Short mmCIF file of C-alpha atoms and ligand atoms in Angstrom, two decimals:
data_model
loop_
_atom_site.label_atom_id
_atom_site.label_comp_id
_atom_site.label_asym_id
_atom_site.label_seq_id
_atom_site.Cartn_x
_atom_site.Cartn_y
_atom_site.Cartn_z
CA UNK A 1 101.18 97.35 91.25
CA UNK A 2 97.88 95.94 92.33
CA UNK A 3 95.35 94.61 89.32
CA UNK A 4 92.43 92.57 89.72
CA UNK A 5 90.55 90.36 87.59
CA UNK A 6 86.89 90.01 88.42
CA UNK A 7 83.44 88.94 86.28
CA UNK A 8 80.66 91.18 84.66
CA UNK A 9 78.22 88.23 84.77
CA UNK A 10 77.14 85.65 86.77
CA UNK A 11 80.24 84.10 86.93
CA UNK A 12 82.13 81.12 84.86
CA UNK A 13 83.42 83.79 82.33
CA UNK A 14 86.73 82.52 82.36
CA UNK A 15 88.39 84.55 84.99
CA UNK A 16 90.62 81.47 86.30
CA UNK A 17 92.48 80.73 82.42
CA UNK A 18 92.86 84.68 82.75
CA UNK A 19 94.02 85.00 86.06
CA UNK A 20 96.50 82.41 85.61
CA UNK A 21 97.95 83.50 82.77
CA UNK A 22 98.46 86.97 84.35
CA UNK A 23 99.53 85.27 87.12
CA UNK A 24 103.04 84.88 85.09
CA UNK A 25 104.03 88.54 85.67
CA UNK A 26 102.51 88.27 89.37
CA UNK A 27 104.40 87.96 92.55
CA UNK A 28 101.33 87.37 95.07
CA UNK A 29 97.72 86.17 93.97
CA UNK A 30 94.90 87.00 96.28
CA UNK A 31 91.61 85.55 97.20
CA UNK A 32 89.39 88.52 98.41
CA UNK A 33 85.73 87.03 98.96
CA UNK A 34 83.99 83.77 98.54
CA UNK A 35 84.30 80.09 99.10
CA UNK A 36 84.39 76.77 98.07
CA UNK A 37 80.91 77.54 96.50
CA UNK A 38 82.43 77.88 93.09
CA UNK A 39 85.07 77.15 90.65
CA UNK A 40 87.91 78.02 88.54
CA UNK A 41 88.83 75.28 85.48
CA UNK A 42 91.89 75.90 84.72
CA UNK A 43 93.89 74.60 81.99
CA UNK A 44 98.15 74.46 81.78
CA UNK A 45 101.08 72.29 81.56
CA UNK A 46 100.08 70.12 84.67
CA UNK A 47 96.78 69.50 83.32
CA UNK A 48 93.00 70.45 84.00
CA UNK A 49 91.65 72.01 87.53
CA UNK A 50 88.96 72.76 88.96
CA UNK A 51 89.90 74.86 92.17
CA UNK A 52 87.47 76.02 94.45
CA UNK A 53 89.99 77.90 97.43
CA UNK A 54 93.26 78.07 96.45
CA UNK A 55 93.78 81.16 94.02
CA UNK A 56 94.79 80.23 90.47
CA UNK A 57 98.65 81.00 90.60
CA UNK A 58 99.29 78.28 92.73
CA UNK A 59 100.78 76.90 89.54
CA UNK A 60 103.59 78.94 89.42
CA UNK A 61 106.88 78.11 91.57
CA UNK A 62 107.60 82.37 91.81
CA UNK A 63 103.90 83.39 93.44
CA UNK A 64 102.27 83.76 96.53
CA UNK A 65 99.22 82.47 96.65
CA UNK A 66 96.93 84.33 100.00
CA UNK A 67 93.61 83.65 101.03
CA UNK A 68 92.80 86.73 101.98
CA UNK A 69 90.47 88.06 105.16
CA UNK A 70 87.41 88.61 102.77
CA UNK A 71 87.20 84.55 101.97
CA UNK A 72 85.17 82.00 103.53
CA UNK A 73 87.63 79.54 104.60
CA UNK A 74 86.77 75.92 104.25
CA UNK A 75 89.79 74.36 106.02
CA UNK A 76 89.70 70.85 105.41
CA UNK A 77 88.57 72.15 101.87
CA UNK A 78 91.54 73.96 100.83
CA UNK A 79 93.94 70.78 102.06
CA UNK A 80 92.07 68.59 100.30
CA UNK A 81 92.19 70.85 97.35
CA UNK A 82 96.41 71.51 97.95
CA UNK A 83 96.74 67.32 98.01
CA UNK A 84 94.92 67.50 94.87
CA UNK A 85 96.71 69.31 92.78
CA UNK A 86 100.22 68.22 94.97
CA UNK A 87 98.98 64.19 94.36
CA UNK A 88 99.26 65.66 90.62
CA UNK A 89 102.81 66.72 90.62
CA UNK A 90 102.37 70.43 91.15
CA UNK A 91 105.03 71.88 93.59
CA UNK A 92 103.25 72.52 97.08
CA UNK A 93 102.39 76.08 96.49
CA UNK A 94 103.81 78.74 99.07
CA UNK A 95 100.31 79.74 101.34
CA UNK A 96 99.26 82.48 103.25
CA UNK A 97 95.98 83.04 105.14
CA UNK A 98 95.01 85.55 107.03
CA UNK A 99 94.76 85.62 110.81
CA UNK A 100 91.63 88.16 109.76
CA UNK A 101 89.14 85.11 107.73
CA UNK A 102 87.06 83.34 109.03
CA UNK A 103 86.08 80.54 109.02
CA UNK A 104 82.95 77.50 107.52
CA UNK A 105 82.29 75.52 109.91
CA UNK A 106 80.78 72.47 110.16
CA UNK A 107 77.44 73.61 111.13
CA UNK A 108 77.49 75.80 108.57
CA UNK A 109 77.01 73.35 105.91
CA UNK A 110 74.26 71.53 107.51
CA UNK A 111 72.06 74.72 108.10
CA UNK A 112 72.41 75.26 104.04
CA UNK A 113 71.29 72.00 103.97
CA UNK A 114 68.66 72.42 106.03
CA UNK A 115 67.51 75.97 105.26
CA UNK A 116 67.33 74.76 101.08
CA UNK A 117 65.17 71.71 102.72
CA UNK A 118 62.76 74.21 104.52
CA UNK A 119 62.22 76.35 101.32
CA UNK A 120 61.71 73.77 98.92
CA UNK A 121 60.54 75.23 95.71
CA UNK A 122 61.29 78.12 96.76
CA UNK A 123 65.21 78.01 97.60
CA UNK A 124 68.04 80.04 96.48
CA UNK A 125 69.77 77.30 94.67
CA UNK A 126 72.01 77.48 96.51
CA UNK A 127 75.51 74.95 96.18
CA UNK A 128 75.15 73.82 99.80
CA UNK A 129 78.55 75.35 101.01
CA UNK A 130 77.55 76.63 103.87
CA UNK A 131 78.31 80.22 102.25
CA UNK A 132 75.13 82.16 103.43
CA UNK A 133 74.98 80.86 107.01
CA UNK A 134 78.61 81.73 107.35
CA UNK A 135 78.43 85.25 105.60
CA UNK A 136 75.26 85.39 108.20
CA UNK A 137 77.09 84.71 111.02
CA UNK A 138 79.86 86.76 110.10
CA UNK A 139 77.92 89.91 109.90
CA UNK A 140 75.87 88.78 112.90
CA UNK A 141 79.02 88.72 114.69
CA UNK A 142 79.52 84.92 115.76
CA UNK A 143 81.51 84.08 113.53
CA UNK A 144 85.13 82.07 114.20
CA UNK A 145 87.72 83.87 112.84
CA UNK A 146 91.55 82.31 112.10
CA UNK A 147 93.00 84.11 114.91
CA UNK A 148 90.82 83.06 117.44
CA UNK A 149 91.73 79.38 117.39
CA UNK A 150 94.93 80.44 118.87
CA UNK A 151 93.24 81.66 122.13
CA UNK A 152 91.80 78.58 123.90
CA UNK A 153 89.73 80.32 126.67
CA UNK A 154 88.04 82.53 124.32
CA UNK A 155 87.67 79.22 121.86
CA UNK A 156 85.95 77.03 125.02
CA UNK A 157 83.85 79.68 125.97
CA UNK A 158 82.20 80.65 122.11
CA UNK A 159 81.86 76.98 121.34
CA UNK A 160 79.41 76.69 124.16
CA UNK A 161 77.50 79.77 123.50
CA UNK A 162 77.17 79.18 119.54
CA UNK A 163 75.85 75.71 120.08
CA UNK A 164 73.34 76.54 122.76
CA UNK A 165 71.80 79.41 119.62
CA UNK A 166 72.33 77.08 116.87
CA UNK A 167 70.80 74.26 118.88
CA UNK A 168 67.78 76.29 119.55
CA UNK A 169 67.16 76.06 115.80
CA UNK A 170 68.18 72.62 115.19
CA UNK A 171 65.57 71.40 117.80
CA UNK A 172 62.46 73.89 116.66
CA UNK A 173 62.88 75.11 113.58
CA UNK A 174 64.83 72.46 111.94
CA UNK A 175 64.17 69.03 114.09
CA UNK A 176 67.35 67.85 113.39
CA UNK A 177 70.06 66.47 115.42
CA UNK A 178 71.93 68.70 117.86
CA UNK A 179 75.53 69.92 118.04
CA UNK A 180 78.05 68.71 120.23
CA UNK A 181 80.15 71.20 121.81
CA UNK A 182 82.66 68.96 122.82
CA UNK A 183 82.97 67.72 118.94
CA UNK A 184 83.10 71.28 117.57
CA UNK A 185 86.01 72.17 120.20
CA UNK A 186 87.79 69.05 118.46
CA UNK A 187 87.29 69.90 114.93
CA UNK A 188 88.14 73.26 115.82
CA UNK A 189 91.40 72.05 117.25
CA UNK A 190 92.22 69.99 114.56
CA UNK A 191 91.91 73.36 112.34
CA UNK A 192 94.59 75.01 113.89
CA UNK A 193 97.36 72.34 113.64
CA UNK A 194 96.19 72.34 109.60
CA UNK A 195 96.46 75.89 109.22
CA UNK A 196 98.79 77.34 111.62
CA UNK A 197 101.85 77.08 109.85
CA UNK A 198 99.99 79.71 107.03
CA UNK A 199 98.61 81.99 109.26
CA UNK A 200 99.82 85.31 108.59
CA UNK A 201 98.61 89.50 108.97
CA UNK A 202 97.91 89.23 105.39
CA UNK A 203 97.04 93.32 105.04
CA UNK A 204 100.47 94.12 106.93
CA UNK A 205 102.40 91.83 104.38
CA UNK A 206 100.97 93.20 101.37
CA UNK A 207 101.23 96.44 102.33
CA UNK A 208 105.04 95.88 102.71
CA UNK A 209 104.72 94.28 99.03
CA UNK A 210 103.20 97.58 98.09
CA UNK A 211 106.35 99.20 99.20
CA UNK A 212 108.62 97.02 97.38
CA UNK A 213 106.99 97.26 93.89
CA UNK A 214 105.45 93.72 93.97
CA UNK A 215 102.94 92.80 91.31
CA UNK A 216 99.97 91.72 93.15
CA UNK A 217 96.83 90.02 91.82
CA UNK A 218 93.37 90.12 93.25
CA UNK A 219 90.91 87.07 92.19
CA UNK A 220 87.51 87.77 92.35
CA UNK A 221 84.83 85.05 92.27
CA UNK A 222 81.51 84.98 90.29
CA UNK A 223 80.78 88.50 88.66
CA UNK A 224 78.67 91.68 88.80
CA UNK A 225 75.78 90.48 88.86
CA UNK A 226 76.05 87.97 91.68
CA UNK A 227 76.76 90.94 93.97
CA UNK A 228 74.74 91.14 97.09
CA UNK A 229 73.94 95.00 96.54
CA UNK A 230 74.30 95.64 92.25
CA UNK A 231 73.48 91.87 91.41
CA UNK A 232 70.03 90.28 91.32
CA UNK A 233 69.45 90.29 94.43
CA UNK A 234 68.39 87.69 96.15
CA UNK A 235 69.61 85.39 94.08
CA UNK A 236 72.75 86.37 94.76
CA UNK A 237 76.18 85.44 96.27
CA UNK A 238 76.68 86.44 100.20
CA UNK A 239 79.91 88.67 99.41
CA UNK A 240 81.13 91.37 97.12
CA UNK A 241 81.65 90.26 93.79
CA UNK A 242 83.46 93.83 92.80
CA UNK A 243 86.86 95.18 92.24
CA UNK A 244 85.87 97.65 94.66
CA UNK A 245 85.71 95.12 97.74
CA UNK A 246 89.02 93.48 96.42
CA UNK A 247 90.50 96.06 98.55
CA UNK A 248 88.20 95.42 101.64
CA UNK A 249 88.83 91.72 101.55
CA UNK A 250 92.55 91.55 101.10
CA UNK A 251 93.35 94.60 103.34
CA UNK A 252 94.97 97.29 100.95
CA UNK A 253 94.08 100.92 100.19
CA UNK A 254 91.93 101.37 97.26
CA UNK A 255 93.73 103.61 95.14
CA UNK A 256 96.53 101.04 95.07
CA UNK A 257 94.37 99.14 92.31
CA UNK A 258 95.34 100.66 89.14
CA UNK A 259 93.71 97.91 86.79
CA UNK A 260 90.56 96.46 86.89
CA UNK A 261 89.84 93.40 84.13
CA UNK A 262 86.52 92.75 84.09
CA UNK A 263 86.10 88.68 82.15
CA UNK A 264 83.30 89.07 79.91
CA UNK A 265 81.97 86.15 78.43
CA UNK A 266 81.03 85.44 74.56
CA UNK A 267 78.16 84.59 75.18
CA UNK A 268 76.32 84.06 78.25
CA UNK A 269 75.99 81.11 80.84
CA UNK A 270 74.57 81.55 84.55
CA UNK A 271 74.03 78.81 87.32
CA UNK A 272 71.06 78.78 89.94
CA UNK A 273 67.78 80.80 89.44
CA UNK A 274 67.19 83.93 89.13
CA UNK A 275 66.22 86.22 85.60
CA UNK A 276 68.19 85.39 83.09
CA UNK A 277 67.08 87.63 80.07
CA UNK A 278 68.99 86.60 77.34
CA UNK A 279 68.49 82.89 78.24
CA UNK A 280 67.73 80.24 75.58
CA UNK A 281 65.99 76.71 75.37
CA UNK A 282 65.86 73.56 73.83
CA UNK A 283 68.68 72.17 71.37
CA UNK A 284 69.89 75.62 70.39
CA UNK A 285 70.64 75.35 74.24
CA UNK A 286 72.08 72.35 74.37
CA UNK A 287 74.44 72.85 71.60
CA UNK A 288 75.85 75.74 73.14
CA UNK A 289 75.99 73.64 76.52
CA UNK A 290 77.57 71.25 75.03
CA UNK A 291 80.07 73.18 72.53
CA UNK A 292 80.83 76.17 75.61
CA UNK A 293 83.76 76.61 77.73
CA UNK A 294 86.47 73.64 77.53
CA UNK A 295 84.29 70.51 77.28
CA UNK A 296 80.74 71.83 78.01
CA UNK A 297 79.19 74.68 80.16
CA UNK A 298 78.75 72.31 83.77
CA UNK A 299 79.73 74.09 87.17
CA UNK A 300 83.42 73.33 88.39
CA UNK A 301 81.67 72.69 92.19
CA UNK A 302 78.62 71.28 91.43
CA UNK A 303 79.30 69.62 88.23
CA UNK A 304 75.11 71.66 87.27
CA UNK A 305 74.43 71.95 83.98
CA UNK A 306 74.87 75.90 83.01
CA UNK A 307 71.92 77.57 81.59
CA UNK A 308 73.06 79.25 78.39
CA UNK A 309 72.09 82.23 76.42
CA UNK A 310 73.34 84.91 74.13
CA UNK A 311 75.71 87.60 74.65
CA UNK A 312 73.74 90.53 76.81
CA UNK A 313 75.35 94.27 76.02
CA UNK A 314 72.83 95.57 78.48
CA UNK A 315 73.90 93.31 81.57
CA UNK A 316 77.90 93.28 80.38
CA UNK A 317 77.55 97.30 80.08
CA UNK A 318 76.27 97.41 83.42
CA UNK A 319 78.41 94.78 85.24
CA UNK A 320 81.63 96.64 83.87
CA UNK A 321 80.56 99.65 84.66
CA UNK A 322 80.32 98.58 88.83
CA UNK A 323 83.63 96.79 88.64
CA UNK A 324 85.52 100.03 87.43
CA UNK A 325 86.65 98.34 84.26
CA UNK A 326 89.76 99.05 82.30
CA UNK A 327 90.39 95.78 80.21
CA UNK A 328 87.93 93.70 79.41
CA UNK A 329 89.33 90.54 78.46
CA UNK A 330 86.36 88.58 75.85
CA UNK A 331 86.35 84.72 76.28
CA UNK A 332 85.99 81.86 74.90
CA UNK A 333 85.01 83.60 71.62
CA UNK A 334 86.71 80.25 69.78
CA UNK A 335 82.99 78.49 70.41
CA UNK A 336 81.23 80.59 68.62
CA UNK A 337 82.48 79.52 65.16
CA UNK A 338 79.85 76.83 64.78
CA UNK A 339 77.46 79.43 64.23
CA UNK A 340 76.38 81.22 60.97
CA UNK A 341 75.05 83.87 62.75
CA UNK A 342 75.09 85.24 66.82
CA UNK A 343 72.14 86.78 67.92
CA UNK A 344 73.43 89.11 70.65
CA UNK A 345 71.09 90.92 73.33
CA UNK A 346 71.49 94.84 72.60
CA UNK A 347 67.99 96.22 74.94
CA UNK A 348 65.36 94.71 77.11
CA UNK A 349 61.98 95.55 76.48
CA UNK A 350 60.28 96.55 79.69
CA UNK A 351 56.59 96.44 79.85
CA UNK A 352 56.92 97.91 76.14
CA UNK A 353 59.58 100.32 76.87
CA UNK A 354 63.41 100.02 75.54
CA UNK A 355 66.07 100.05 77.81
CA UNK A 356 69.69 99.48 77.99
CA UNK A 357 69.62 100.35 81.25
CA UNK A 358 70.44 97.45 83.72
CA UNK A 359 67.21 97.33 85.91
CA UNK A 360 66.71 96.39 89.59
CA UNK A 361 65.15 92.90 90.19
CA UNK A 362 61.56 93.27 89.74
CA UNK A 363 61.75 95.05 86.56
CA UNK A 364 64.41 92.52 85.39
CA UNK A 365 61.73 89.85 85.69
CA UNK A 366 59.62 91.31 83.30
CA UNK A 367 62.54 91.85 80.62
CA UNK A 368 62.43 90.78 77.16
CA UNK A 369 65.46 90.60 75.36
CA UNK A 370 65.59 93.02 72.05
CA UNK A 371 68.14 90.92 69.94
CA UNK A 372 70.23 91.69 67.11
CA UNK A 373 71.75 89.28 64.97
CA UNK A 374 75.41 89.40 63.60
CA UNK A 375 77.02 87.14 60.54
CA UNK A 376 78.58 84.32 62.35
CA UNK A 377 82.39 83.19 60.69
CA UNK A 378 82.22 79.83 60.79
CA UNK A 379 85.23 78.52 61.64
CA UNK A 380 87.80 77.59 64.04
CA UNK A 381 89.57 80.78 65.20
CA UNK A 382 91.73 78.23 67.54
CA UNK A 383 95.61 79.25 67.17
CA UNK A 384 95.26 83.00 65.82
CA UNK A 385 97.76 84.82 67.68
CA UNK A 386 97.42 88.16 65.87
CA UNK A 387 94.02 90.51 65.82
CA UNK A 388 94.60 91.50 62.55
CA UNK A 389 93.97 87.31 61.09
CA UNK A 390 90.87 86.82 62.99
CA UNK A 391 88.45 86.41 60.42
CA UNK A 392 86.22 89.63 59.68
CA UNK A 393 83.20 88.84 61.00
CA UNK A 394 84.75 87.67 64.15
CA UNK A 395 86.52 91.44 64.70
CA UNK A 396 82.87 92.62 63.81
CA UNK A 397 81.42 90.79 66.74
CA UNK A 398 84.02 92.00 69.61
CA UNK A 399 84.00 95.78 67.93
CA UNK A 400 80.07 95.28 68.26
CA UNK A 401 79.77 94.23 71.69
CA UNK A 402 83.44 96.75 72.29
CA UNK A 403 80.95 99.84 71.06
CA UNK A 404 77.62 98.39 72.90
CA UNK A 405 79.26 98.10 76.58
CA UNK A 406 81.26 101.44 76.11
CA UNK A 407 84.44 99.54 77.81
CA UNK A 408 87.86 98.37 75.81
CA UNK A 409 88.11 94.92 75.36
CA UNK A 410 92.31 94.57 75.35
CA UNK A 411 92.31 90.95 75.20
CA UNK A 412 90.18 88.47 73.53
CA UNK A 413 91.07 84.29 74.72
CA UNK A 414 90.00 82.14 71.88
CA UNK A 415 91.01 78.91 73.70
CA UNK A 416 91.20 77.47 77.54
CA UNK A 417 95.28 77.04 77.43
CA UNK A 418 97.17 80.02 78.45
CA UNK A 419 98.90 81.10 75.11
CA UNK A 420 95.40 81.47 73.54
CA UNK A 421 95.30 85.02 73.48
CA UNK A 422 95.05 87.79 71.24
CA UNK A 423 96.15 91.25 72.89
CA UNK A 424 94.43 94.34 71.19
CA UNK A 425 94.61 97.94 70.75
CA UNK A 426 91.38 99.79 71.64
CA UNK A 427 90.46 103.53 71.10
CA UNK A 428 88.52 102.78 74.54
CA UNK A 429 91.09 102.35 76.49
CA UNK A 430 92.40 105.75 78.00
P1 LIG B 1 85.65 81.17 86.03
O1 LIG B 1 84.95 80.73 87.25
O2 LIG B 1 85.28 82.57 85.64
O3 LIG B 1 87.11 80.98 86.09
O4 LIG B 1 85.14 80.28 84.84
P2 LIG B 1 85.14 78.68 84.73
O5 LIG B 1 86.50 78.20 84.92
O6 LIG B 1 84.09 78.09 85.56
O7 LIG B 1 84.64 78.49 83.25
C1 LIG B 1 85.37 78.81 82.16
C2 LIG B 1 85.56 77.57 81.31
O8 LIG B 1 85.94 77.97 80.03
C3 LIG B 1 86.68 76.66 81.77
O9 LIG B 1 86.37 75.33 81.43
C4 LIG B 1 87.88 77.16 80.99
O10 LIG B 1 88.89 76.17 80.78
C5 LIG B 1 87.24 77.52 79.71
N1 LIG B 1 87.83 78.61 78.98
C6 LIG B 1 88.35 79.79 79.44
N2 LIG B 1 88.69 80.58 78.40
C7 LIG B 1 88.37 79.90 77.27
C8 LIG B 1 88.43 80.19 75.88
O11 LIG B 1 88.84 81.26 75.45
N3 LIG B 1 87.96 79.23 75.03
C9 LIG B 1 87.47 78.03 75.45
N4 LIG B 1 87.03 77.16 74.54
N5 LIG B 1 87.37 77.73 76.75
C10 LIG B 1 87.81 78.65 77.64
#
């Protein structure tokens, strides 16, 4: 059975903690899309992580852990991030990557350097990666992928005749230094001796662990709203955030994904710029910054501090709705208990108009957020293992937000670790 666990925000909503502890039932765990742009924390026996590649089973001694053909594949990124966690005492993790991913290269990086230099003011915030020039490339059609490192002719030949383009810009639009074919060919060749011994036809393996009843996991990175086409575009990621692409980037039919859990946040955090309607200021900011996730709301990657606001039914509706949820799992709800009471983000007000419509970007910009505030509870809801001894105003905040998104929250983590959760009933789910 194939499930995936993917983000109705902006990302940061705590799909790592839930993805690893789901990874427990899992046989194979799957990258489908992104890069080493952003993070999972994730918190277990071993210790804290912040991975950026490798997909969050790699804990476990029974998974597989596959990049998948959909991923932007840093290579000396994902073996520095496998001695990491190896340096820490973690079994090496068994690794697959497809022959089908391509691949950041070196250049890559620089032009987001570059490019976010050029803009100024007016860049995309981005995390310097090198994620949009490779996505760029890739749909351009000069990108590197895996496979090709193991033809040398071919290799030789598209070194040359990437460098001469990319040099173009380097020299006019850029002024920067040039690129060195022969030092590309290098780096290129010491790629393959890292990665060749993981190299595999990732879509023609899982499709055989299809066939044998294997419980396979796709990760998805960011959320909803960080999609290139239903996200805020452009301040957006370069790949598909959704479920939906889960089966693109891994290589599986799409009917084979029979769960979708869709990590919904609390409250609300987002990184980079971009509307942000619920967003708040000042110390009731900070507080939250400081109080959220395990240890403060900072990116895993960048170590940015998050911008924070309150829960938002109207973007959560919307961002479950386009990753064809069928658990939501609520997080980190144990942080709200300093509060007496939650103002939560139920409409935006649109030029004087009520919505709870998600809107496209433009409209978005103009957004106000209608709130609505709940009785907090208080207290530390750290350790309940049972729905039913949640205090009551805590139930009345998820069966709020439950009833305002329209989608059945199943499972609601009230602390990082992976025992902290509370499994529910819900008469959403079908
Ligand atoms: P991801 O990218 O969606 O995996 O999210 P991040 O890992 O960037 O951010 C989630 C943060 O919240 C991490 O520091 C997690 O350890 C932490 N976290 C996850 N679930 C919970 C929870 O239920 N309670 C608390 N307090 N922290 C949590």
């Amino acid at each position: 059975m194939v499930k995936a666990v993917v983000g109705a925000n902006w990302g940061d909503e705590g799909k790592g903690k839930i993805t690893d502890m789901m990874a427990e039932d899992a046989d194979i765990i799957v990258r489908f899309q992104g890069g080493a742009n952003a993070g999972h924390t994730i918190v277990n026996d071993y210790g804290k992580f912040a991975l950026h590649t490798l997909p969050s089973g790699v804990f476990y001694h029974h998974t597989t852990s596959i990049i998948g053909n959909g991923v932007a594949l840093n290579i000396p990124v994902l073996f520095q991030e496998i001695k990491s966690i190896t340096d820490r005492n973690v079994p090496m993790p068994r690794i697959l990557v497809s022959d089908r991913a391509q691949m950041v290269m070196p250049y890559h990086i620089l032009f987001d350097q570059y490019e976010e230099e050029r803009l100024g003011g007016k860049s995309f915030g981005s995390t310097k990666s090198g994620i949009a020039p490779f996505y760029s490339d890739k749909y351009a059609k000069i990108g590197f992928q895996v496979s090709e490192l193991f033809d040398e002719d071919l290799l030789e030949e598209k070194v040359k005749r990437i460098c001469e383009t990319k040099n173009v810009l380097l020299e006019h639009l850029y002024h920067k230094p040039l690129l060195d074919p022969e030092e590309l060919l290098s780096n290129l060749h010491e790629y393959k001796e890292m990665v060749e011994p993981y190299v595999c036809d990732v879509s023609a393996y899982l499709h055989q662990a299809i066939k044998e009843g294997k419980n396979i996991l796709l990760e998805g990175q960011l959320g909803t709203l960080k999609d290139p086409d239903h996200g805020i575009y452009p301040m957006v990621t370069s790949s598909s955030t959704l479920a939906a692409y889960g089966a693109i980037g891994a290589g599986i039919p799409p009917y084979e994904i029979k769960q979708i859990v869709t990590v919904c946040k609390a409250y609300s955090s987002a990184v980079g710029a971009g509307a942000f309607v619920s967003e708040i200021f000042g110390d009731e900011a900070d507080e939250l910054r400081r109080r959220g996730g395990d240890g403060g709301e900072f990116g895993a990657t960048t170590g940015r501090p998050r911008r924070m606001g309150w829960f938002d039914c109207v973007a959560s509706k919307y961002g479950c709705r386009l990753q064809g949820t069928t658990d939501v799992a609520f997080t980190v709800l144990d942080v709200l208990g300093y509060l007496n009471e939650i103002p939560v983000c139920v409409g935006y007000d649109i030029d004087g108009e009520i919505t709870t419509d998600f809107p496209v970007t433009a409209k978005l910009e103009k957004a106000k957020p209608v709130l609505k505030t709940l009785p907090g509870w208080s207290c530390e809801i750290r350790g309940i293992r049972e729905y039913d001894q949640l205090p009551e105003n805590c139930k009345k905040y998820i069966e709020f937000v439950e009833e305002q998104i329209g989608y059945p929250i199943t499972m609601v983590s009230n602390g990082p670790g992976r025992n902290d959760i509370i499994y529910r009933k819900s008469k959403f789910s079908k």
